[in-house]
PDB file of C-alpha atoms in Angstrom:
ATOM      1  CA  ALA A   6    -156.600 136.674  40.141  1.00 60.00           C
ATOM      2  CA  GLU A   7    -156.960 140.101  38.619  1.00 72.00           C
ATOM      3  CA  LEU A   8    -156.475 143.435  40.368  1.00 78.00           C
ATOM      4  CA  ILE A   9    -159.148 145.993  39.498  1.00 86.00           C
ATOM      5  CA  GLN A  10    -158.886 149.550  40.784  1.00 88.00           C
ATOM      6  CA  PHE A  11    -161.713 152.032  41.158  1.00 88.00           C
ATOM      7  CA  ASN A  12    -162.068 155.626  42.337  1.00 89.00           C
ATOM      8  CA  THR A  13    -164.348 156.186  45.343  1.00 91.00           C
ATOM      9  CA  MET A  14    -165.038 159.790  44.322  1.00 89.00           C
ATOM     10  CA  THR A  15    -165.775 159.381  40.604  1.00 91.00           C
ATOM     11  CA  ASP A  16    -166.854 155.777  39.903  1.00 90.00           C
ATOM     12  CA  HIS A  17    -170.555 155.242  40.508  1.00 94.00           C
ATOM     13  CA  THR A  18    -170.555 151.445  40.691  1.00 92.00           C
ATOM     14  CA  LEU A  19    -168.306 148.860  42.213  1.00 91.00           C
ATOM     15  CA  PRO A  20    -166.561 146.840  39.486  1.00 91.00           C
ATOM     16  CA  LYS A  21    -167.436 143.146  39.323  1.00 91.00           C
ATOM     17  CA  CYS A  22    -165.143 141.597  41.909  1.00 93.00           C
ATOM     18  CA  ASP A  23    -164.857 138.685  44.318  1.00 94.00           C
ATOM     19  CA  GLY A  24    -163.161 140.617  47.126  1.00 95.00           C
ATOM     20  CA  LEU A  25    -162.397 144.189  48.114  1.00 96.00           C
ATOM     21  CA  PHE A  26    -159.391 145.876  49.753  1.00 95.00           C
ATOM     22  CA  LEU A  27    -159.760 149.474  50.958  1.00 95.00           C
ATOM     23  CA  GLY A  28    -156.422 150.813  52.122  1.00 92.00           C
ATOM     24  CA  GLY A  29    -155.488 153.740  54.288  1.00 89.00           C
ATOM     25  CA  GLY A  30    -155.687 157.380  53.383  1.00 91.00           C
ATOM     26  CA  PHE A  31    -157.324 160.564  54.546  1.00 94.00           C
ATOM     27  CA  PRO A  32    -161.036 160.382  53.688  1.00 96.00           C
ATOM     28  CA  GLU A  33    -161.754 163.350  55.948  1.00 96.00           C
ATOM     29  CA  THR A  34    -159.972 165.605  53.434  1.00 96.00           C
ATOM     30  CA  HIS A  35    -162.315 164.394  50.667  1.00 96.00           C
ATOM     31  CA  MET A  36    -165.423 163.673  52.709  1.00 97.00           C
ATOM     32  CA  VAL A  37    -167.696 166.077  50.806  1.00 97.00           C
ATOM     33  CA  ALA A  38    -166.804 164.444  47.466  1.00 96.00           C
ATOM     34  CA  LEU A  39    -167.110 160.955  48.996  1.00 97.00           C
ATOM     35  CA  GLU A  40    -170.542 161.810  50.400  1.00 97.00           C
ATOM     36  CA  ALA A  41    -171.630 163.182  47.009  1.00 97.00           C
ATOM     37  CA  ASN A  42    -171.030 159.793  45.361  1.00 97.00           C
ATOM     38  CA  LEU A  43    -174.219 158.235  46.734  1.00 97.00           C
ATOM     39  CA  PRO A  44    -174.510 155.547  44.010  1.00 97.00           C
ATOM     40  CA  LEU A  45    -171.131 154.031  44.903  1.00 97.00           C
ATOM     41  CA  ARG A  46    -171.741 154.309  48.646  1.00 97.00           C
ATOM     42  CA  GLN A  47    -175.059 152.445  48.245  1.00 97.00           C
ATOM     43  CA  HIS A  48    -173.468 149.838  45.988  1.00 96.00           C
ATOM     44  CA  LEU A  49    -170.655 149.211  48.478  1.00 97.00           C
ATOM     45  CA  LYS A  50    -173.034 148.873  51.424  1.00 98.00           C
ATOM     46  CA  THR A  51    -175.243 146.451  49.528  1.00 97.00           C
ATOM     47  CA  ALA A  52    -172.242 144.351  48.439  1.00 97.00           C
ATOM     48  CA  ILE A  53    -170.714 144.216  51.936  1.00 97.00           C
ATOM     49  CA  ASP A  54    -174.076 143.442  53.561  1.00 97.00           C
ATOM     50  CA  ALA A  55    -174.496 140.637  50.999  1.00 96.00           C
ATOM     51  CA  GLY A  56    -171.181 139.127  52.134  1.00 96.00           C
ATOM     52  CA  LEU A  57    -168.522 140.489  49.765  1.00 97.00           C
ATOM     53  CA  PRO A  58    -165.175 139.627  51.410  1.00 97.00           C
ATOM     54  CA  THR A  59    -163.722 143.016  52.337  1.00 98.00           C
ATOM     55  CA  TYR A  60    -160.603 144.153  54.161  1.00 97.00           C
ATOM     56  CA  ALA A  61    -160.289 147.811  55.174  1.00 98.00           C
ATOM     57  CA  GLU A  62    -157.400 149.566  56.921  1.00 97.00           C
ATOM     58  CA  CYS A  63    -157.658 152.918  58.707  1.00 97.00           C
ATOM     59  CA  GLY A  64    -158.930 155.297  55.994  1.00 97.00           C
ATOM     60  CA  GLY A  65    -160.857 152.395  54.473  1.00 97.00           C
ATOM     61  CA  LEU A  66    -162.487 151.746  57.853  1.00 98.00           C
ATOM     62  CA  MET A  67    -163.372 155.440  58.108  1.00 98.00           C
ATOM     63  CA  TYR A  68    -164.988 155.455  54.649  1.00 98.00           C
ATOM     64  CA  LEU A  69    -167.084 152.378  55.469  1.00 98.00           C
ATOM     65  CA  ALA A  70    -168.483 153.949  58.682  1.00 98.00           C
ATOM     66  CA  ARG A  71    -171.861 155.734  58.777  1.00 98.00           C
ATOM     67  CA  SER A  72    -170.343 159.204  58.886  1.00 98.00           C
ATOM     68  CA  ILE A  73    -167.258 161.337  59.385  1.00 98.00           C
ATOM     69  CA  SER A  74    -167.371 164.488  61.527  1.00 98.00           C
ATOM     70  CA  TRP A  75    -164.526 166.978  61.193  1.00 97.00           C
ATOM     71  CA  ASN A  76    -164.255 170.753  61.727  1.00 94.00           C
ATOM     72  CA  ASP A  77    -167.964 171.167  62.501  1.00 94.00           C
ATOM     73  CA  THR A  78    -168.944 169.296  59.324  1.00 97.00           C
ATOM     74  CA  ARG A  79    -170.579 165.886  59.194  1.00 98.00           C
ATOM     75  CA  CYS A  80    -170.769 163.832  55.993  1.00 98.00           C
ATOM     76  CA  ASP A  81    -172.469 160.512  55.389  1.00 98.00           C
ATOM     77  CA  MET A  82    -170.222 157.661  54.345  1.00 98.00           C
ATOM     78  CA  VAL A  83    -170.971 154.065  53.249  1.00 98.00           C
ATOM     79  CA  GLY A  84    -172.686 152.872  56.441  1.00 98.00           C
ATOM     80  CA  ALA A  85    -171.467 149.256  56.270  1.00 98.00           C
ATOM     81  CA  ILE A  86    -169.839 149.748  59.683  1.00 98.00           C
ATOM     82  CA  PRO A  87    -172.420 150.557  62.376  1.00 96.00           C
ATOM     83  CA  GLY A  88    -170.481 153.456  63.882  1.00 97.00           C
ATOM     84  CA  ASP A  89    -169.427 157.049  63.283  1.00 98.00           C
ATOM     85  CA  ILE A  90    -165.993 158.599  62.846  1.00 98.00           C
ATOM     86  CA  THR A  91    -165.044 161.664  64.876  1.00 98.00           C
ATOM     87  CA  MET A  92    -161.850 163.530  64.023  1.00 97.00           C
ATOM     88  CA  TYR A  93    -159.730 164.948  66.853  1.00 97.00           C
ATOM     89  CA  PRO A  94    -156.974 167.619  66.834  1.00 96.00           C
ATOM     90  CA  ARG A  95    -154.379 165.206  68.231  1.00 95.00           C
ATOM     91  CA  PRO A  96    -153.561 161.594  67.360  1.00 94.00           C
ATOM     92  CA  VAL A  97    -155.839 159.036  68.980  1.00 94.00           C
ATOM     93  CA  GLY A  98    -153.555 156.166  68.016  1.00 94.00           C
ATOM     94  CA  ARG A  99    -149.960 156.519  66.872  1.00 95.00           C
ATOM     95  CA  GLY A 100    -147.033 154.132  66.674  1.00 95.00           C
ATOM     96  CA  TYR A 101    -146.378 150.438  66.623  1.00 96.00           C
ATOM     97  CA  VAL A 102    -149.115 148.050  67.654  1.00 96.00           C
ATOM     98  CA  LEU A 103    -149.046 144.463  68.780  1.00 95.00           C
ATOM     99  CA  LEU A 104    -152.156 142.473  67.970  1.00 94.00           C
ATOM    100  CA  GLU A 105    -153.325 139.042  68.979  1.00 93.00           C
ATOM    101  CA  GLU A 106    -155.857 137.323  66.779  1.00 92.00           C
ATOM    102  CA  ASN A 107    -158.878 135.825  68.492  1.00 92.00           C
ATOM    103  CA  ASP A 108    -161.546 133.325  67.438  1.00 91.00           C
ATOM    104  CA  ASN A 109    -163.704 136.035  65.826  1.00 94.00           C
ATOM    105  CA  HIS A 110    -161.227 136.463  62.965  1.00 93.00           C
ATOM    106  CA  PRO A 111    -163.074 135.545  59.750  1.00 93.00           C
ATOM    107  CA  TRP A 112    -160.114 134.202  57.756  1.00 89.00           C
ATOM    108  CA  PRO A 113    -159.252 130.575  58.503  1.00 80.00           C
ATOM    109  CA  ALA A 114    -155.764 129.882  59.824  1.00 75.00           C
ATOM    110  CA  GLU A 115    -153.866 127.056  61.385  1.00 63.00           C
ATOM    111  CA  ALA A 116    -154.521 126.980  65.120  1.00 58.00           C
ATOM    112  CA  ASP A 117    -150.924 127.759  66.110  1.00 57.00           C
ATOM    113  CA  SER A 118    -150.811 130.987  64.082  1.00 56.00           C
ATOM    114  CA  ARG A 119    -153.567 132.507  66.218  1.00 57.00           C
ATOM    115  CA  LEU A 120    -151.416 132.270  69.340  1.00 57.00           C
ATOM    116  CA  ALA A 121    -148.493 134.444  68.265  1.00 79.00           C
ATOM    117  CA  PRO A 122    -149.008 138.213  68.576  1.00 88.00           C
ATOM    118  CA  PHE A 123    -147.904 140.129  65.480  1.00 90.00           C
ATOM    119  CA  PRO A 124    -146.835 143.734  64.858  1.00 92.00           C
ATOM    120  CA  GLY A 125    -148.402 146.506  62.820  1.00 93.00           C
ATOM    121  CA  HIS A 126    -148.674 150.265  63.096  1.00 96.00           C
ATOM    122  CA  GLU A 127    -151.377 152.874  63.496  1.00 96.00           C
ATOM    123  CA  PHE A 128    -151.600 156.603  62.926  1.00 95.00           C
ATOM    124  CA  HIS A 129    -155.054 158.095  63.218  1.00 96.00           C
ATOM    125  CA  TYR A 130    -156.576 161.304  64.462  1.00 95.00           C
ATOM    126  CA  SER A 131    -160.011 159.721  64.503  1.00 97.00           C
ATOM    127  CA  ALA A 132    -162.062 157.417  66.670  1.00 97.00           C
ATOM    128  CA  LEU A 133    -164.824 155.016  65.667  1.00 97.00           C
ATOM    129  CA  GLU A 134    -167.696 155.809  68.018  1.00 97.00           C
ATOM    130  CA  ASN A 135    -171.319 154.822  68.625  1.00 97.00           C
ATOM    131  CA  LEU A 136    -170.709 151.138  67.936  1.00 97.00           C
ATOM    132  CA  PRO A 137    -173.323 148.686  69.154  1.00 96.00           C
ATOM    133  CA  ALA A 138    -172.559 146.982  72.465  1.00 94.00           C
ATOM    134  CA  ASP A 139    -172.295 143.595  70.725  1.00 95.00           C
ATOM    135  CA  ALA A 140    -169.691 144.717  68.158  1.00 96.00           C
ATOM    136  CA  CYS A 141    -167.363 141.851  67.252  1.00 97.00           C
ATOM    137  CA  PHE A 142    -163.584 142.255  67.001  1.00 97.00           C
ATOM    138  CA  ALA A 143    -160.907 139.986  65.489  1.00 96.00           C
ATOM    139  CA  TYR A 144    -157.919 141.343  67.446  1.00 96.00           C
ATOM    140  CA  ASN A 145    -157.011 141.850  71.068  1.00 96.00           C
ATOM    141  CA  VAL A 146    -154.699 144.866  71.282  1.00 97.00           C
ATOM    142  CA  LYS A 147    -151.600 144.114  73.334  1.00 96.00           C
ATOM    143  CA  ARG A 148    -149.949 147.442  72.453  1.00 96.00           C
ATOM    144  CA  GLY A 149    -151.586 150.453  70.828  1.00 95.00           C
ATOM    145  CA  MET A 150    -155.054 151.941  70.697  1.00 96.00           C
ATOM    146  CA  GLY A 151    -156.943 150.146  67.910  1.00 95.00           C
ATOM    147  CA  ILE A 152    -160.673 150.826  67.729  1.00 96.00           C
ATOM    148  CA  LYS A 153    -161.533 150.549  71.421  1.00 87.00           C
ATOM    149  CA  GLY A 154    -158.244 150.435  73.302  1.00 90.00           C
ATOM    150  CA  GLN A 155    -158.336 146.694  73.868  1.00 94.00           C
ATOM    151  CA  HIS A 156    -159.833 145.727  70.503  1.00 97.00           C
ATOM    152  CA  ASP A 157    -159.260 146.278  66.789  1.00 97.00           C
ATOM    153  CA  GLY A 158    -160.395 144.532  63.636  1.00 97.00           C
ATOM    154  CA  LEU A 159    -164.158 145.056  63.561  1.00 98.00           C
ATOM    155  CA  VAL A 160    -165.911 142.058  62.001  1.00 97.00           C
ATOM    156  CA  HIS A 161    -169.228 142.473  60.182  1.00 95.00           C
ATOM    157  CA  LYS A 162    -170.352 139.612  57.908  1.00 94.00           C
ATOM    158  CA  ASN A 163    -167.259 139.053  55.673  1.00 97.00           C
ATOM    159  CA  LEU A 164    -165.770 142.486  56.439  1.00 98.00           C
ATOM    160  CA  LEU A 165    -162.646 142.934  58.571  1.00 98.00           C
ATOM    161  CA  ALA A 166    -161.852 146.610  59.243  1.00 98.00           C
ATOM    162  CA  SER A 167    -159.155 147.951  61.545  1.00 97.00           C
ATOM    163  CA  TYR A 168    -157.087 151.002  62.334  1.00 97.00           C
ATOM    164  CA  ALA A 169    -153.956 148.844  62.222  1.00 96.00           C
ATOM    165  CA  HIS A 170    -151.861 148.852  59.070  1.00 95.00           C
ATOM    166  CA  LEU A 171    -150.462 145.372  58.560  1.00 93.00           C
ATOM    167  CA  ARG A 172    -147.453 144.129  56.636  1.00 89.00           C
ATOM    168  CA  ASP A 173    -147.465 140.652  55.172  1.00 86.00           C
ATOM    169  CA  THR A 174    -144.620 139.019  57.099  1.00 83.00           C
ATOM    170  CA  SER A 175    -143.537 135.589  58.294  1.00 80.00           C
ATOM    171  CA  LYS A 176    -145.507 136.260  61.487  1.00 76.00           C
ATOM    172  CA  ASN A 177    -148.653 137.339  59.659  1.00 81.00           C
ATOM    173  CA  HIS A 178    -149.361 136.169  56.102  1.00 83.00           C
ATOM    174  CA  TRP A 179    -152.587 138.178  56.003  1.00 89.00           C
ATOM    175  CA  ALA A 180    -152.607 138.784  52.229  1.00 90.00           C
ATOM    176  CA  ALA A 181    -152.505 135.074  51.333  1.00 89.00           C
ATOM    177  CA  ARG A 182    -155.121 134.327  54.005  1.00 91.00           C
ATOM    178  CA  PHE A 183    -157.402 137.050  52.655  1.00 94.00           C
ATOM    179  CA  VAL A 184    -157.101 135.712  49.083  1.00 93.00           C
ATOM    180  CA  ALA A 185    -157.797 132.170  50.334  1.00 92.00           C
ATOM    181  CA  PHE A 186    -160.841 133.505  52.210  1.00 95.00           C
ATOM    182  CA  ILE A 187    -162.116 135.216  49.038  1.00 95.00           C
ATOM    183  CA  ARG A 188    -161.687 131.953  47.101  1.00 93.00           C
ATOM    184  CA  SER A 189    -163.506 129.947  49.773  1.00 92.00           C
ATOM    185  CA  ILE A 190    -166.461 132.362  49.740  1.00 92.00           C
ATOM    186  CA  LYS A 191    -166.539 132.356  45.928  1.00 90.00           C
ATOM    187  CA  SER A 192    -166.513 128.539  45.803  1.00 88.00           C
ATOM    188  CA  LYS A 193    -169.616 128.436  48.043  1.00 85.00           C
ATOM    189  CA  LYS A 194    -171.652 130.726  45.763  1.00 74.00           C
ATOM    190  CA  PRO A 195    -173.910 129.117  43.176  1.00 68.00           C
ATOM    191  CA  VAL A 196    -172.742 129.726  39.603  1.00 60.00           C
TER     192      VAL A 196
END
């Protein structure tokens, strides 16, 4: 496995890759530059809609939404997530979270591992709004806010996007599961 980095503001195409991780950050502070990079936004949406295994946390989730609205400015984002980000003056979700995986989670796991709630944390001044009524979520929120109070981990095709920041721990080996998921998707594609 090879790690390839790219810059969402200056690179115009997604590098050839089998999976994508978009970490946290503050896309609202760069939303004009992110919106200006239409070629990359289109490339990302096409790749995700075609089934590229993708994991996005917080700022990554925000970037993959249709838009971000902040300080009376609205900018288009990738649009792979069928919802819009609204920034608020106070935190919407802040602190430790406790998540329970449900059967919608796209990454295979042993049955017992889905039963044990696991910790993470969240810190976001935004909310993901205007989601379709049939939006699918991978996590039930036992503590915290997540995307919709009771749910986090939006699932769309092979995308898992959440406000929760996760650590790879003995209770949640998410990184190894994500890599295994990428490999399983790659092995199903014709050469």
